[in-house]
mmCIF file of C-alpha atoms and ligand atoms in Angstrom:
data_model
loop_
_atom_site.group_PDB
_atom_site.id
_atom_site.type_symbol
_atom_site.label_atom_id
_atom_site.label_comp_id
_atom_site.label_asym_id
_atom_site.label_seq_id
_atom_site.Cartn_x
_atom_site.Cartn_y
_atom_site.Cartn_z
ATOM 1 C CA LYS A 1 11.159 26.094 11.590
ATOM 2 C CA ILE A 2 7.962 24.758 10.140
ATOM 3 C CA VAL A 3 5.629 26.057 12.865
ATOM 4 C CA SER A 4 6.834 29.645 12.517
ATOM 5 C CA GLN A 5 6.465 29.341 8.752
ATOM 6 C CA ILE A 6 2.859 28.205 9.195
ATOM 7 C CA LYS A 7 2.222 31.159 11.522
ATOM 8 C CA LEU A 8 3.556 33.803 9.135
ATOM 9 C CA PRO A 9 0.204 34.844 7.595
ATOM 10 C CA ILE A 10 -1.424 35.042 11.059
ATOM 11 C CA GLU A 11 1.453 36.479 13.094
ATOM 12 C CA ASN A 12 -0.394 39.594 14.262
ATOM 13 C CA GLU A 13 -3.517 37.641 15.120
ATOM 14 C CA MET A 14 -1.583 35.054 17.150
ATOM 15 C CA GLU A 15 0.219 37.780 19.080
ATOM 16 C CA LEU A 16 -3.000 39.540 20.014
ATOM 17 C CA PHE A 17 -4.601 36.198 20.762
ATOM 18 C CA GLU A 18 -1.918 35.314 23.321
ATOM 19 C CA LYS A 19 -2.596 38.488 25.258
ATOM 20 C CA LYS A 20 -6.331 37.909 25.248
ATOM 21 C CA PHE A 21 -5.927 34.281 26.179
ATOM 22 C CA SER A 22 -3.749 34.717 29.262
ATOM 23 C CA GLY A 23 -6.176 37.385 30.510
ATOM 24 C CA ALA A 24 -9.091 35.014 29.999
ATOM 25 C CA MET A 25 -7.789 32.627 32.675
ATOM 26 C CA SER A 26 -7.164 35.022 35.555
ATOM 27 C CA SER A 27 -8.846 34.465 38.910
ATOM 28 C CA LYS A 28 -9.000 36.014 42.388
ATOM 29 C CA VAL A 29 -7.652 32.823 43.879
ATOM 30 C CA ALA A 30 -3.849 32.931 44.107
ATOM 31 C CA LEU A 31 -3.453 29.144 43.924
ATOM 32 C CA LEU A 32 -5.443 29.073 40.715
ATOM 33 C CA ASN A 33 -3.347 31.847 39.189
ATOM 34 C CA ARG A 34 -0.163 30.006 40.111
ATOM 35 C CA ILE A 35 -1.407 26.926 38.323
ATOM 36 C CA THR A 36 -2.739 28.707 35.245
ATOM 37 C CA HIS A 37 0.605 30.527 34.940
ATOM 38 C CA TYR A 38 2.321 27.177 35.024
ATOM 39 C CA VAL A 39 0.004 26.048 32.214
ATOM 40 C CA VAL A 40 0.497 29.162 30.073
ATOM 41 C CA ASN A 41 4.276 29.018 30.419
ATOM 42 C CA ARG A 42 4.309 25.452 29.150
ATOM 43 C CA LYS A 43 1.901 26.037 26.342
ATOM 44 C CA GLY A 44 1.810 23.592 23.460
ATOM 45 C CA LYS A 45 2.055 24.270 19.771
ATOM 46 C CA GLN A 46 -1.258 26.165 19.751
ATOM 47 C CA MET A 47 -2.406 24.247 16.748
ATOM 48 C CA ARG A 48 -6.059 24.827 17.511
ATOM 49 C CA PRO A 49 -5.965 28.641 17.529
ATOM 50 C CA MET A 50 -3.824 28.475 14.409
ATOM 51 C CA PHE A 51 -6.575 26.511 12.667
ATOM 52 C CA VAL A 52 -9.184 29.024 13.813
ATOM 53 C CA PHE A 53 -7.275 32.024 12.411
ATOM 54 C CA LEU A 54 -6.056 30.409 9.201
ATOM 55 C CA ILE A 55 -9.519 29.165 8.320
ATOM 56 C CA ALA A 56 -11.155 32.460 9.256
ATOM 57 C CA LYS A 57 -8.768 34.260 6.918
ATOM 58 C CA MET A 58 -9.097 31.721 4.120
ATOM 59 C CA THR A 59 -12.896 31.738 4.177
ATOM 60 C CA GLY A 60 -13.259 35.442 5.047
ATOM 61 C CA ASN A 61 -11.215 37.284 2.436
ATOM 62 C CA GLY A 62 -8.117 37.670 4.555
ATOM 63 C CA THR A 63 -9.616 39.331 7.610
ATOM 64 C CA VAL A 64 -10.770 38.106 11.003
ATOM 65 C CA GLU A 65 -13.408 39.420 13.412
ATOM 66 C CA GLU A 66 -13.548 40.016 17.147
ATOM 67 C CA ARG A 67 -15.519 36.765 17.334
ATOM 68 C CA THR A 68 -12.616 34.908 15.789
ATOM 69 C CA TYR A 69 -10.444 35.816 18.794
ATOM 70 C CA ARG A 70 -13.207 34.800 21.147
ATOM 71 C CA GLY A 71 -13.615 31.487 19.372
ATOM 72 C CA ALA A 72 -9.894 30.784 19.548
ATOM 73 C CA SER A 73 -9.785 31.643 23.264
ATOM 74 C CA VAL A 74 -12.796 29.508 24.078
ATOM 75 C CA ILE A 75 -11.336 26.549 22.189
ATOM 76 C CA GLU A 76 -7.948 26.901 23.863
ATOM 77 C CA LEU A 77 -9.542 27.182 27.323
ATOM 78 C CA ILE A 78 -11.591 24.043 26.759
ATOM 79 C CA HIS A 79 -8.639 22.249 25.222
ATOM 80 C CA THR A 80 -6.495 23.083 28.255
ATOM 81 C CA ALA A 81 -9.267 21.876 30.570
ATOM 82 C CA THR A 82 -9.494 18.561 28.736
ATOM 83 C CA LEU A 83 -5.737 17.985 28.955
ATOM 84 C CA VAL A 84 -5.704 18.709 32.693
ATOM 85 C CA HIS A 85 -8.551 16.228 33.178
ATOM 86 C CA ASP A 86 -7.112 13.747 30.691
ATOM 87 C CA ASP A 87 -3.920 13.413 32.735
ATOM 88 C CA VAL A 88 -6.019 12.665 35.817
ATOM 89 C CA VAL A 89 -8.122 10.118 33.941
ATOM 90 C CA ASP A 90 -5.019 8.502 32.400
ATOM 91 C CA ASP A 91 -2.979 8.790 35.609
ATOM 92 C CA SER A 92 -0.210 10.383 33.587
ATOM 93 C CA ASN A 93 2.463 12.434 35.338
ATOM 94 C CA ARG A 94 3.923 14.113 32.270
ATOM 95 C CA ARG A 95 2.609 16.552 29.685
ATOM 96 C CA ARG A 96 4.705 18.195 26.987
ATOM 97 C CA GLY A 97 7.867 17.104 28.735
ATOM 98 C CA PHE A 98 6.918 18.715 32.061
ATOM 99 C CA PHE A 99 5.128 17.451 35.127
ATOM 100 C CA SER A 100 1.370 17.336 34.712
ATOM 101 C CA ILE A 101 -0.903 19.339 37.037
ATOM 102 C CA ASN A 102 -2.002 16.192 38.856
ATOM 103 C CA ALA A 103 1.626 15.166 39.356
ATOM 104 C CA LEU A 104 2.463 18.510 40.997
ATOM 105 C CA TRP A 105 -0.774 19.410 42.785
ATOM 106 C CA LYS A 106 -2.642 16.058 43.034
ATOM 107 C CA ASN A 107 -5.909 14.960 41.482
ATOM 108 C CA LYS A 108 -8.259 17.025 43.657
ATOM 109 C CA ILE A 109 -6.727 20.254 42.504
ATOM 110 C CA ALA A 110 -6.335 19.148 38.878
ATOM 111 C CA VAL A 111 -10.031 18.246 38.638
ATOM 112 C CA LEU A 112 -11.049 21.624 40.021
ATOM 113 C CA VAL A 113 -8.653 23.558 37.795
ATOM 114 C CA GLY A 114 -10.090 21.721 34.783
ATOM 115 C CA ASP A 115 -13.626 22.599 35.882
ATOM 116 C CA TYR A 116 -12.618 26.216 36.311
ATOM 117 C CA LEU A 117 -11.101 26.429 32.823
ATOM 118 C CA LEU A 118 -14.171 24.755 31.320
ATOM 119 C CA SER A 119 -16.487 27.267 33.007
ATOM 120 C CA LYS A 120 -14.304 30.184 31.876
ATOM 121 C CA GLY A 121 -14.596 28.965 28.309
ATOM 122 C CA LEU A 122 -18.371 28.655 28.465
ATOM 123 C CA LEU A 123 -18.723 32.048 30.162
ATOM 124 C CA LEU A 124 -16.615 33.785 27.567
ATOM 125 C CA SER A 125 -19.161 32.821 24.911
ATOM 126 C CA ILE A 126 -22.158 33.576 27.140
ATOM 127 C CA ASP A 127 -20.848 36.997 28.199
ATOM 128 C CA HIS A 128 -20.927 38.049 24.564
ATOM 129 C CA GLU A 129 -24.202 36.260 23.872
ATOM 130 C CA ASP A 130 -22.379 34.334 21.210
ATOM 131 C CA PHE A 131 -24.716 31.355 21.179
ATOM 132 C CA ASP A 132 -23.407 29.902 17.917
ATOM 133 C CA LEU A 133 -20.055 29.602 19.602
ATOM 134 C CA LEU A 134 -21.601 28.220 22.780
ATOM 135 C CA LYS A 135 -23.411 25.579 20.757
ATOM 136 C CA ILE A 136 -20.306 24.480 18.845
ATOM 137 C CA ILE A 137 -18.254 24.207 21.994
ATOM 138 C CA SER A 138 -20.929 22.522 24.132
ATOM 139 C CA VAL A 139 -21.400 19.807 21.518
ATOM 140 C CA ALA A 140 -17.636 19.273 21.479
ATOM 141 C CA VAL A 141 -17.484 18.950 25.295
ATOM 142 C CA ARG A 142 -20.301 16.407 25.279
ATOM 143 C CA GLU A 143 -18.663 14.395 22.509
ATOM 144 C CA MET A 144 -15.267 14.401 24.202
ATOM 145 C CA SER A 145 -16.696 13.187 27.502
ATOM 146 C CA GLU A 146 -18.630 10.448 25.683
ATOM 147 C CA GLY A 147 -15.559 9.476 23.688
ATOM 148 C CA GLU A 148 -13.460 9.150 26.834
ATOM 149 C CA LEU A 149 -16.112 6.996 28.498
ATOM 150 C CA LEU A 150 -16.509 4.856 25.394
ATOM 151 C CA GLN A 151 -12.758 4.318 25.483
ATOM 152 C CA ILE A 152 -12.883 3.218 29.126
ATOM 153 C CA GLU A 153 -15.832 0.943 28.442
ATOM 154 C CA LYS A 154 -13.977 -0.725 25.567
ATOM 155 C CA ALA A 155 -10.718 -1.047 27.511
ATOM 156 C CA ARG A 156 -12.426 -3.676 29.642
ATOM 157 C CA ARG A 157 -13.106 -5.833 26.604
ATOM 158 C CA LEU A 158 -9.974 -6.204 24.580
ATOM 159 C CA ASP A 159 -11.638 -7.280 21.338
ATOM 160 C CA ILE A 160 -12.347 -3.762 20.112
ATOM 161 C CA THR A 161 -12.933 -3.370 16.397
ATOM 162 C CA GLU A 162 -11.391 -0.832 14.099
ATOM 163 C CA ALA A 163 -14.795 0.822 13.683
ATOM 164 C CA VAL A 164 -15.083 1.387 17.425
ATOM 165 C CA TYR A 165 -11.533 2.730 17.537
ATOM 166 C CA PHE A 166 -12.447 5.300 14.891
ATOM 167 C CA ASP A 167 -15.596 6.238 16.808
ATOM 168 C CA ILE A 168 -13.536 6.832 19.932
ATOM 169 C CA ILE A 169 -10.911 9.026 18.315
ATOM 170 C CA ARG A 170 -13.492 10.940 16.322
ATOM 171 C CA GLN A 171 -15.228 11.817 19.576
ATOM 172 C CA LYS A 172 -12.358 12.340 21.963
ATOM 173 C CA THR A 173 -10.014 14.255 19.642
ATOM 174 C CA ALA A 174 -11.316 15.024 16.160
ATOM 175 C CA THR A 175 -14.453 16.712 17.429
ATOM 176 C CA LEU A 176 -12.525 19.621 18.986
ATOM 177 C CA ILE A 177 -10.381 20.211 15.903
ATOM 178 C CA ALA A 178 -13.547 20.030 13.789
ATOM 179 C CA ALA A 179 -15.056 22.646 16.126
ATOM 180 C CA CYS A 180 -12.005 24.926 15.624
ATOM 181 C CA CYS A 181 -12.324 24.765 11.884
ATOM 182 C CA ALA A 182 -16.100 25.245 11.843
ATOM 183 C CA MET A 183 -15.775 28.128 14.241
ATOM 184 C CA GLY A 184 -13.077 29.813 12.182
ATOM 185 C CA ALA A 185 -15.398 29.828 9.180
ATOM 186 C CA GLN A 186 -18.491 30.771 11.145
ATOM 187 C CA SER A 187 -16.738 33.674 12.893
ATOM 188 C CA VAL A 188 -16.397 35.448 9.542
ATOM 189 C CA ASN A 189 -19.952 34.579 8.485
ATOM 190 C CA ALA A 190 -18.995 32.054 5.841
ATOM 191 C CA PRO A 191 -22.002 30.296 4.245
ATOM 192 C CA LYS A 192 -23.358 27.217 5.974
ATOM 193 C CA GLU A 193 -21.985 24.728 3.445
ATOM 194 C CA GLU A 194 -18.550 26.182 3.903
ATOM 195 C CA VAL A 195 -18.760 25.947 7.679
ATOM 196 C CA GLU A 196 -19.683 22.283 7.262
ATOM 197 C CA ALA A 197 -16.872 21.655 4.769
ATOM 198 C CA MET A 198 -14.411 23.138 7.249
ATOM 199 C CA ARG A 199 -15.849 21.012 10.055
ATOM 200 C CA GLU A 200 -15.240 17.947 7.906
ATOM 201 C CA PHE A 201 -11.709 19.140 7.119
ATOM 202 C CA GLY A 202 -11.027 19.464 10.858
ATOM 203 C CA GLU A 203 -12.462 16.054 11.592
ATOM 204 C CA LEU A 204 -10.207 14.402 9.022
ATOM 205 C CA ILE A 205 -7.123 16.106 10.437
ATOM 206 C CA GLY A 206 -8.220 15.335 13.976
ATOM 207 C CA ILE A 207 -8.419 11.635 13.204
ATOM 208 C CA ALA A 208 -4.974 11.692 11.583
ATOM 209 C CA PHE A 209 -3.697 13.647 14.598
ATOM 210 C CA GLN A 210 -4.873 11.041 17.100
ATOM 211 C CA ILE A 211 -3.520 8.132 15.046
ATOM 212 C CA LYS A 212 -0.182 9.949 15.200
ATOM 213 C CA ASP A 213 -0.534 10.465 18.958
ATOM 214 C CA ASP A 214 -1.230 6.759 19.373
ATOM 215 C CA LEU A 215 1.860 5.933 17.308
ATOM 216 C CA PHE A 216 3.976 7.898 19.793
ATOM 217 C CA ASP A 217 3.073 5.290 22.409
ATOM 218 C CA TYR A 218 5.229 2.889 20.407
ATOM 219 C CA GLY A 219 8.262 5.081 21.017
ATOM 220 C CA GLU A 220 9.234 5.813 17.440
ATOM 221 C CA GLU A 221 9.919 9.422 18.386
ATOM 222 C CA LYS A 222 11.508 10.903 21.502
ATOM 223 C CA ILE A 223 8.872 13.116 23.037
ATOM 224 C CA GLY A 224 8.007 14.237 26.526
ATOM 225 C CA LYS A 225 5.555 11.433 27.008
ATOM 226 C CA PRO A 226 6.311 8.002 28.412
ATOM 227 C CA THR A 227 5.777 5.076 26.026
ATOM 228 C CA GLY A 228 3.730 1.925 26.490
ATOM 229 C CA ILE A 229 1.231 3.809 28.657
ATOM 230 C CA ASP A 230 -1.726 3.029 26.401
ATOM 231 C CA ILE A 231 -0.882 -0.681 26.480
ATOM 232 C CA LYS A 232 -0.567 -0.650 30.262
ATOM 233 C CA GLU A 233 -3.991 0.948 30.452
ATOM 234 C CA GLN A 234 -5.367 -1.629 28.047
ATOM 235 C CA LYS A 235 -6.185 1.238 25.732
ATOM 236 C CA MET A 236 -6.458 -0.442 22.362
ATOM 237 C CA THR A 237 -5.105 1.679 19.534
ATOM 238 C CA LEU A 238 -4.905 1.084 15.802
ATOM 239 C CA PRO A 239 -1.514 -0.691 15.552
ATOM 240 C CA LEU A 240 -2.508 -3.223 18.210
ATOM 241 C CA ILE A 241 -6.049 -3.643 16.870
ATOM 242 C CA TYR A 242 -4.696 -4.405 13.438
ATOM 243 C CA THR A 243 -2.218 -6.946 14.750
ATOM 244 C CA LEU A 244 -4.849 -8.631 16.941
ATOM 245 C CA ASN A 245 -7.139 -9.011 13.965
ATOM 246 C CA THR A 246 -4.550 -10.418 11.602
ATOM 247 C CA VAL A 247 -2.373 -12.843 13.588
ATOM 248 C CA PRO A 248 -3.190 -16.531 14.221
ATOM 249 C CA PRO A 249 -5.356 -17.349 17.290
ATOM 250 C CA LYS A 250 -2.421 -18.492 19.407
ATOM 251 C CA ASP A 251 -0.573 -15.187 18.918
ATOM 252 C CA LYS A 252 -3.791 -13.334 19.599
ATOM 253 C CA ARG A 253 -4.178 -15.178 22.908
ATOM 254 C CA TRP A 254 -0.578 -14.384 23.806
ATOM 255 C CA LEU A 255 -1.116 -10.685 23.006
ATOM 256 C CA ILE A 256 -4.321 -10.411 24.999
ATOM 257 C CA ASN A 257 -2.705 -12.190 27.905
ATOM 258 C CA SER A 258 0.295 -9.907 27.775
ATOM 259 C CA VAL A 259 -1.823 -6.778 27.764
ATOM 260 C CA LYS A 260 -3.949 -8.058 30.653
ATOM 261 C CA ASN A 261 -1.025 -9.281 32.728
ATOM 262 C CA HIS A 262 1.613 -6.694 31.895
ATOM 263 C CA ASN A 263 2.048 -6.118 35.643
ATOM 264 C CA LYS A 264 3.318 -9.634 36.248
ATOM 265 C CA ASP A 265 6.296 -9.246 33.960
ATOM 266 C CA LYS A 266 7.937 -5.921 33.208
ATOM 267 C CA LYS A 267 9.215 -7.115 29.829
ATOM 268 C CA ARG A 268 5.728 -7.782 28.518
ATOM 269 C CA VAL A 269 4.940 -4.247 27.328
ATOM 270 C CA LYS A 270 8.197 -4.062 25.359
ATOM 271 C CA GLN A 271 7.465 -7.463 23.844
ATOM 272 C CA VAL A 272 3.995 -6.358 22.768
ATOM 273 C CA ILE A 273 5.471 -3.244 21.161
ATOM 274 C CA SER A 274 8.023 -5.293 19.179
ATOM 275 C CA PHE A 275 5.440 -7.852 18.158
ATOM 276 C CA VAL A 276 3.085 -5.168 16.833
ATOM 277 C CA LYS A 277 5.954 -3.644 14.850
ATOM 278 C CA ASP A 278 7.012 -6.997 13.418
ATOM 279 C CA THR A 279 3.497 -7.898 12.310
ATOM 280 C CA GLY A 280 2.872 -4.678 10.392
ATOM 281 C CA GLY A 281 0.612 -2.950 12.920
ATOM 282 C CA LEU A 282 2.576 0.297 12.825
ATOM 283 C CA ASP A 283 2.791 0.330 9.034
ATOM 284 C CA TYR A 284 -0.937 -0.210 8.800
ATOM 285 C CA ALA A 285 -1.701 2.673 11.169
ATOM 286 C CA VAL A 286 0.667 4.944 9.253
ATOM 287 C CA SER A 287 -1.074 4.152 5.965
ATOM 288 C CA LYS A 288 -4.522 4.841 7.463
ATOM 289 C CA MET A 289 -3.225 8.128 8.839
ATOM 290 C CA LYS A 290 -2.015 9.095 5.375
ATOM 291 C CA ASP A 291 -5.444 8.330 3.894
ATOM 292 C CA TYR A 292 -6.972 10.900 6.215
ATOM 293 C CA GLN A 293 -4.221 13.358 5.377
ATOM 294 C CA GLN A 294 -5.016 13.042 1.662
ATOM 295 C CA ARG A 295 -8.735 13.484 2.227
ATOM 296 C CA ALA A 296 -8.093 16.667 4.214
ATOM 297 C CA LEU A 297 -5.779 18.053 1.525
ATOM 298 C CA ALA A 298 -8.424 17.327 -1.128
ATOM 299 C CA ILE A 299 -10.901 19.636 0.648
ATOM 300 C CA LEU A 300 -8.390 22.492 0.519
ATOM 301 C CA GLN A 301 -8.119 22.052 -3.243
ATOM 302 C CA ASN A 302 -11.558 23.666 -3.579
ATOM 303 C CA TYR A 303 -10.008 26.987 -2.551
ATOM 304 C CA PRO A 304 -7.908 29.355 -4.658
ATOM 305 C CA ASN A 305 -4.251 29.626 -3.703
ATOM 306 C CA SER A 306 -3.490 31.998 -0.853
ATOM 307 C CA PRO A 307 -0.942 32.215 1.984
ATOM 308 C CA TYR A 308 -3.650 30.839 4.323
ATOM 309 C CA LYS A 309 -4.316 27.815 2.172
ATOM 310 C CA ALA A 310 -0.571 27.204 1.867
ATOM 311 C CA SER A 311 -0.196 27.334 5.658
ATOM 312 C CA LEU A 312 -3.127 24.968 6.123
ATOM 313 C CA GLU A 313 -1.496 22.516 3.732
ATOM 314 C CA LEU A 314 1.735 22.763 5.687
ATOM 315 C CA MET A 315 -0.225 22.188 8.863
ATOM 316 C CA VAL A 316 -1.947 19.066 7.577
ATOM 317 C CA ASN A 317 1.466 17.671 6.703
ATOM 318 C CA TYR A 318 2.919 18.795 10.008
ATOM 319 C CA VAL A 319 0.273 16.802 11.912
ATOM 320 C CA ILE A 320 1.577 13.685 10.173
ATOM 321 C CA GLU A 321 5.282 14.441 10.286
ATOM 322 C CA ARG A 322 5.637 16.094 13.683
ATOM 323 C CA LYS A 323 8.150 14.640 16.100
ATOM 324 C CA LYS A 324 6.168 15.585 19.213
HETATM 325 C C1 LIG B 401 -6.458 12.704 24.228
HETATM 326 O O1 LIG B 401 -6.243 11.342 24.337
HETATM 327 C C2 LIG B 401 -7.908 12.989 24.379
HETATM 328 C C3 LIG B 401 -8.339 13.927 25.204
HETATM 329 C C4 LIG B 401 -9.785 14.179 25.483
HETATM 330 C C5 LIG B 401 -9.953 14.356 26.947
HETATM 331 C C6 LIG B 401 -11.354 14.646 27.290
HETATM 332 C C7 LIG B 401 -11.845 14.604 28.545
HETATM 333 C C8 LIG B 401 -13.293 14.845 28.789
HETATM 334 P P1 LIG B 401 -4.884 10.782 24.952
HETATM 335 P P2 LIG B 401 -2.473 12.245 25.411
HETATM 336 C C9 LIG B 401 -10.980 14.236 29.698
HETATM 337 C C10 LIG B 401 -13.753 16.280 28.570
HETATM 338 C C11 LIG B 401 -13.363 17.186 29.673
HETATM 339 C C12 LIG B 401 -13.625 18.538 29.716
HETATM 340 C C13 LIG B 401 -14.360 19.263 28.644
HETATM 341 C C14 LIG B 401 -13.157 19.374 30.862
HETATM 342 O O2 LIG B 401 -4.347 9.734 24.040
HETATM 343 O O3 LIG B 401 -1.661 11.153 24.775
HETATM 344 O O4 LIG B 401 -5.078 10.417 26.380
HETATM 345 O O5 LIG B 401 -2.121 13.619 24.904
HETATM 346 O O6 LIG B 401 -3.956 12.048 24.861
HETATM 347 O O7 LIG B 401 -2.531 12.133 26.892
HETATM 348 MG MG1 LIG B 402 -3.805 10.984 28.011
HETATM 349 MG MG1 LIG B 403 -6.745 9.982 27.568
HETATM 350 MG MG1 LIG B 404 -2.437 13.896 22.684
HETATM 351 MG MG1 LIG B 405 -1.940 9.264 23.659
#
């Protein structure tokens, strides 16, 4: 399997990381421990820690530092917090094929669990007086919150431009992957320019990653997430934006009406999905995603061949080709 192949050059690090990470969440409150266990047992692909370790090893002559583990744990804690909150914000009852925290324990508890995980992440950097790390992660949290709010603001006006779409996904998603990659390099004391190059690399992949996530809403792949949710929330993503901007005014009016009034007729969401496919919206989004993929791969070409670089290349391609 591709993910285990990617992990090969960082197998030991990932194993040690998992131990450190589950310890980092523990609390005296039994309810909280029950919920964090639920989260850990349904962990995702752990792409973010993989980026941290692969980049640390690529930029640091094949070794990682104690700070690298800390960085990976902080990122994963914050990432988990954002997903718990995201499912509340999006009113989504599924995550990775399982019930979301809000579906099982209700919003009140999900909000508080997210806050707890966020504070644990910040404290982990403060406890070690790792202020570089604290800075990287605090900027990411601010950007993600702004990105989410920008998205909500724009959902009320359906005529969002492609430029605004890219701003939103850069903030809500790419920023955290950029932080992973910058942190990986910084944790092994890579020079400043290299830290910045890795941040850029992460941003490019992050944008491609979110375009892919938005494509899943069109149901091309069978994953543990319901489809058509973004449309129902009037969340405008690239395929729909492209179609809106290219079809004749009468089709545009029909589309906008359908998105606004999807409640009145259950078939509407399915019709919007087919219309976007038929008018090239999906193809357009796929080609944009591939542009970002190529730009990310180009950055890696500045490095000599190594198992870490090879895994990073596989990972860039995996982001694009993944089925979930
Ligand atoms: C995923 O978008 C974006 C997630 C960012 C969430 C950030 C929040 C603010 P999607 P999926 C809620 C920051 C909160 C903190 C730091 C606690 O398309 O499809 O909704 O995976 O993702 O649900
Ligand atoms: Mg969501
Ligand atoms: Mg969301
Ligand atoms: Mg997602
Ligand atoms: Mg999504």
